[in-house]
Short mmCIF file of C-alpha atoms in Angstrom, two decimals:
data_model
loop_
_atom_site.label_atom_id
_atom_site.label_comp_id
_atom_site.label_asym_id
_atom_site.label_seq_id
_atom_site.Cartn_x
_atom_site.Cartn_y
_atom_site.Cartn_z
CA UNK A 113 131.97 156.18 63.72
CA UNK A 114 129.97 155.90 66.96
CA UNK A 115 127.37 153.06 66.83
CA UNK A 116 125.95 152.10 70.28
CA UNK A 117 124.83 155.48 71.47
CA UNK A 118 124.09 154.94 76.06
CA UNK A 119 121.95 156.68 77.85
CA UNK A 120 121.93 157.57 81.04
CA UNK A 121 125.18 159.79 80.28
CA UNK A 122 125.05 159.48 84.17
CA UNK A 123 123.61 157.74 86.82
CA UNK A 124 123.69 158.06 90.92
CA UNK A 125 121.92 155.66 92.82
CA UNK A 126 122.01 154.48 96.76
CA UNK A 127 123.28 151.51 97.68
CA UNK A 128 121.01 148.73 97.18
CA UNK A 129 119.16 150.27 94.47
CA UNK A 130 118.69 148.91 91.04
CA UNK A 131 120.59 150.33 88.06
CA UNK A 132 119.27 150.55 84.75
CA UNK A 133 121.49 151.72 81.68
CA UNK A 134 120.18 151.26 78.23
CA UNK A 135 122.00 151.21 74.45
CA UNK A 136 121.14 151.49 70.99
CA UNK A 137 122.77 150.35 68.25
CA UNK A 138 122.86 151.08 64.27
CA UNK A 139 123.78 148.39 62.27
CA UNK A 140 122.71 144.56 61.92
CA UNK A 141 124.81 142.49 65.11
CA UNK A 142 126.47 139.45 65.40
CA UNK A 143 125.85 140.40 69.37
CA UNK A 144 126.13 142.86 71.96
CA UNK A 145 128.15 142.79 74.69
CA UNK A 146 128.57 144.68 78.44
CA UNK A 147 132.09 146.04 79.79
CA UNK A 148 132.63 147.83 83.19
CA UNK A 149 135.72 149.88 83.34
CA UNK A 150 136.77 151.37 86.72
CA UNK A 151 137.96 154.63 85.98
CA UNK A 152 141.19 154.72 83.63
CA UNK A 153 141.60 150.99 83.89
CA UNK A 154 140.97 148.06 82.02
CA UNK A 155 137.80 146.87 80.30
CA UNK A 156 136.06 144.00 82.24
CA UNK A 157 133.61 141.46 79.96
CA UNK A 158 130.34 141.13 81.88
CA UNK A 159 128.02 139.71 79.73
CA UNK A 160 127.19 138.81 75.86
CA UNK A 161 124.13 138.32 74.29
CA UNK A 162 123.37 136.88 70.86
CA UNK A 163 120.95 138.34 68.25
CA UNK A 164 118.50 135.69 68.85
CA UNK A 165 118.21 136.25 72.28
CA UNK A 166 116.21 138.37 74.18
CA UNK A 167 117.05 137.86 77.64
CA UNK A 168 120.21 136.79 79.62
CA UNK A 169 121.03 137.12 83.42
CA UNK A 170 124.15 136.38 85.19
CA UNK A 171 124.48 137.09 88.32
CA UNK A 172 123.49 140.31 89.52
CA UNK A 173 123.44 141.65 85.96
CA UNK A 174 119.86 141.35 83.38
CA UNK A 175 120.71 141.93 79.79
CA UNK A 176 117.74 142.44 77.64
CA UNK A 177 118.06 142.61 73.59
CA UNK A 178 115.87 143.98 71.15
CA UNK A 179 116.72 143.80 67.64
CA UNK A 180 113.43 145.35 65.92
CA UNK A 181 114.38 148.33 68.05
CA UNK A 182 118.37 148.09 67.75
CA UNK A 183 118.66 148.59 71.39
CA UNK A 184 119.88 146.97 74.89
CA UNK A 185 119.23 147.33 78.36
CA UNK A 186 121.70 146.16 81.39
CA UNK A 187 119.92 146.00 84.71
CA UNK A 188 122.19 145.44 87.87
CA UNK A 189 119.93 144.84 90.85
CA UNK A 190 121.05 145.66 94.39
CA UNK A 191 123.75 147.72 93.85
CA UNK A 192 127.12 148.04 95.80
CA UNK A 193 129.37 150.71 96.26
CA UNK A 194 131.74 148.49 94.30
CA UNK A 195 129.46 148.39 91.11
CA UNK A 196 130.97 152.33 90.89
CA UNK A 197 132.45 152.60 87.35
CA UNK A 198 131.39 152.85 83.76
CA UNK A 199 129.59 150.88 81.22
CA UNK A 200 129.60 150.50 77.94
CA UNK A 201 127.57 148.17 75.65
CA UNK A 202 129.77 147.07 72.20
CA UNK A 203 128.62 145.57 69.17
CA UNK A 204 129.85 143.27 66.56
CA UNK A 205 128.38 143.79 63.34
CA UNK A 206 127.33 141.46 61.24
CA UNK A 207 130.65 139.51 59.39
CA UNK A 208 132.96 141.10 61.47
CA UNK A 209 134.34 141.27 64.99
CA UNK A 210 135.91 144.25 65.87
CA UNK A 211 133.47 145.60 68.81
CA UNK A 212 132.16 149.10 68.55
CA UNK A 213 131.58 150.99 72.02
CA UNK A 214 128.77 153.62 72.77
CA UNK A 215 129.45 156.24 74.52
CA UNK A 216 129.18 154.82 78.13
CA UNK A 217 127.54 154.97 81.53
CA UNK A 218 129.08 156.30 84.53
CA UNK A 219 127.45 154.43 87.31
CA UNK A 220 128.12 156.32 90.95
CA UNK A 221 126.62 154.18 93.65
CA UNK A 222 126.45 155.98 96.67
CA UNK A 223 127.33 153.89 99.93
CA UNK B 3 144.31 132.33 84.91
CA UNK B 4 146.74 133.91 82.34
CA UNK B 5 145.54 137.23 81.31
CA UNK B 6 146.44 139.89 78.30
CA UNK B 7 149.62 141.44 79.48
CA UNK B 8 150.64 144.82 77.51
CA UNK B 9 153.41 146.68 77.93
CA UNK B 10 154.87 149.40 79.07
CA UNK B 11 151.50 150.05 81.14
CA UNK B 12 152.46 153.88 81.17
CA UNK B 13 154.51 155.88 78.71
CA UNK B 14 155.57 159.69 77.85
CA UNK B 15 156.24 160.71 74.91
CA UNK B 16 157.37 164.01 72.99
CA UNK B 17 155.35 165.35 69.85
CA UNK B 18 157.37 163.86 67.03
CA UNK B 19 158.46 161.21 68.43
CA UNK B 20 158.01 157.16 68.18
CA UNK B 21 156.37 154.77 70.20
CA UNK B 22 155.68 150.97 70.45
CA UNK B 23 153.48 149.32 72.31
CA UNK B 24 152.95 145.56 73.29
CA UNK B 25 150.51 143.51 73.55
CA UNK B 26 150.64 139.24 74.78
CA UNK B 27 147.67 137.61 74.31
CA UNK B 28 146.09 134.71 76.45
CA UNK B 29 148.02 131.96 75.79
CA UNK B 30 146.66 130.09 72.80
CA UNK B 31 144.50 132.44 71.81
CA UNK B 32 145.20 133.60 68.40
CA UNK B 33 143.67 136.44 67.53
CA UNK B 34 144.69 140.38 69.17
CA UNK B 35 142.88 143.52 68.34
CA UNK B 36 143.60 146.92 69.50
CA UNK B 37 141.55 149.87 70.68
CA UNK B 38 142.33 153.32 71.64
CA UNK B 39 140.10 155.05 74.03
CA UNK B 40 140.70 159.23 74.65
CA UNK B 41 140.06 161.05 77.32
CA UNK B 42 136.69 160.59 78.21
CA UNK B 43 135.76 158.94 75.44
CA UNK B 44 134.50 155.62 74.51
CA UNK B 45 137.05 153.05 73.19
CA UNK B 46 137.68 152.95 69.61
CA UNK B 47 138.95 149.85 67.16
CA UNK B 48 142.19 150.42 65.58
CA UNK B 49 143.17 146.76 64.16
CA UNK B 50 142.91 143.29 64.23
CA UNK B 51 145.04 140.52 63.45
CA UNK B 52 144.80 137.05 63.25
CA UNK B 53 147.31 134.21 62.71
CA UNK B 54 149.61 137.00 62.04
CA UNK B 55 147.50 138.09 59.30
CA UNK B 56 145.60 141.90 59.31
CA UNK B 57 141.76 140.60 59.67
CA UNK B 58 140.18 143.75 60.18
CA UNK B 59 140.98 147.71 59.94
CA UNK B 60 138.88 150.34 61.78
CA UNK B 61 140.46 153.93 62.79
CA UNK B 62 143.88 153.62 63.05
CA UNK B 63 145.74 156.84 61.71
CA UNK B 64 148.41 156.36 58.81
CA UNK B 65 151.39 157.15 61.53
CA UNK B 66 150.51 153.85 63.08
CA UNK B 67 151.19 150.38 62.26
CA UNK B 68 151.10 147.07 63.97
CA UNK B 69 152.10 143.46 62.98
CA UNK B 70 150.80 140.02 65.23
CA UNK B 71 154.46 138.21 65.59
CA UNK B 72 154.94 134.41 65.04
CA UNK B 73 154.65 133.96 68.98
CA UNK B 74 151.16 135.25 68.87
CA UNK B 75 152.49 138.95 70.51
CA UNK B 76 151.49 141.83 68.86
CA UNK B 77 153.00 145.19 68.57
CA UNK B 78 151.24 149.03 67.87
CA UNK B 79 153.94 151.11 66.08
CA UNK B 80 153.37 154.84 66.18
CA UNK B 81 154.83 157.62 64.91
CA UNK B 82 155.06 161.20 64.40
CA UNK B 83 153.15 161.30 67.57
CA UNK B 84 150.45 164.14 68.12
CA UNK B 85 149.03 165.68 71.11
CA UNK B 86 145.80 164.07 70.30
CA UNK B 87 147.35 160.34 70.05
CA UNK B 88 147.15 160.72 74.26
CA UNK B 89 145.29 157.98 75.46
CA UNK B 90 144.57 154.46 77.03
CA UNK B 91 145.45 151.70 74.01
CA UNK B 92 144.00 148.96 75.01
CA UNK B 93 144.55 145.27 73.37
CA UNK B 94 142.30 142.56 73.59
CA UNK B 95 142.53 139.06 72.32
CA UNK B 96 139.88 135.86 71.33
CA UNK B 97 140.45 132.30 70.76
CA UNK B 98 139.06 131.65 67.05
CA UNK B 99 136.27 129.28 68.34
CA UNK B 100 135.21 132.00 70.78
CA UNK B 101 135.38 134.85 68.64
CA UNK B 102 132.54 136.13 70.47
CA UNK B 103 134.66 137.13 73.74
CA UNK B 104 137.50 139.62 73.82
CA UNK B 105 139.46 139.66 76.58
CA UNK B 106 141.11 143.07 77.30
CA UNK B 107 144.57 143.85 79.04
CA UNK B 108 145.17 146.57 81.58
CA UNK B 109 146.13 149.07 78.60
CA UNK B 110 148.74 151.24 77.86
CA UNK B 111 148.49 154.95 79.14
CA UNK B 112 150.25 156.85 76.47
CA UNK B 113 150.70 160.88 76.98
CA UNK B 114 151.85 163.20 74.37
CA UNK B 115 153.54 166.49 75.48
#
């Protein structure tokens, strides 16, 4: 079953802009974690953050976590044309790590 | 550096028939799950395995089977093949004292006619 649920569905931004995609999630976490995927490809690890945290950066990218409200945000500032692809935020539950996906971001980032 | 290699990285298949896909994790790392991710969709957890031992179960559909060889490869069996088993399988694999970080391969693009 679908945990993290994404939202937006879609997003279109110029160049230079920032991004902001944001997740929610169902169940108690180990962590949460952020994947790009260029379209059909692989699944690229951006960024993890812990249950206990409530902020990471890295780069370009801002992960916020909020566990009273079960949800995530992933900011990427400046945007490229290259940043074009989707994201997803997964979870690992509690006792387990098998990662559950939402549903995804498609990012367009118009040059 | 090394990263998860699966193979074959396309494949076409009848309805019926068998498949078997491969997956070879980062070298020493000893644990390989797989996902399958439909059209459009978001990617789904099929299996786990550790040490060559099942460690976790999610989705995966009766007609499939997989096994995590002495070598550390792992293999996705799957049979009886449907129209709606078309999709990206992707496997990923963690180092036990990361188990936080799952590194993914390119997938395998598997169509059903």
């Amino acid at each position: 079953s679908q945990q993290g649920e994404e939202d937006p569905q879609a997003l279109s931004i110029q160049e230079g802009e920032n991004a902001t995609m944001n997740c929610s999630y169902k169940t108690s976490i180990n962590n949460l974690q952020w994947y790009r995927q260029n379209s059909g490809r692989g699944l690229v690890h951006l960024i993890l953050i812990r249950s206990n945290e409530r902020e990471k950066h890295s780069g370009r990218l801002r992960v916020t976590l909020d566990t009273s409200k079960k949800s995530s945000s992933l900011l990427i500032t400046a945007s490229r044309a290259a940043d074009t692809a989707s994201y997803f935020c997964a979870t690992a539950d509690t006792g387990r790590r098998a990662l559950t996906f939402g549903s995804g971001t498609r990012l367009q980032v118009q040059p | 550096a090394a990263g998860v290699i699966q193979s074959p990285r396309h494949l076409i298949k009848e309805k019926r028939e068998t498949a078997t896909l491969k997956c070879y994790p980062i070298p020493r790392h000893d644990t390989v799950y797989w996902y399958q991710q439909g059209p459009g969709q978001d990617p789904q957890f099929l299996i786990s395995f550790y040490e060559k031992m099942q460690s976790d179960k999610g989705s995966i559909p009766d007609r499939f089977s997989a096994q995590q060889f002495s070598d550390y490869h792992s293999e996705l069996n799957m049979s009886s093949l449907e129209l709606g088993d078309s999709a990206l399988y992707f496997c990923a694999s963690s180092l036990v004292l990361d188990l936080e970080t799952q590194y993914f391969g390119p997938g395998t693009r598997l169509l059903v006619l």
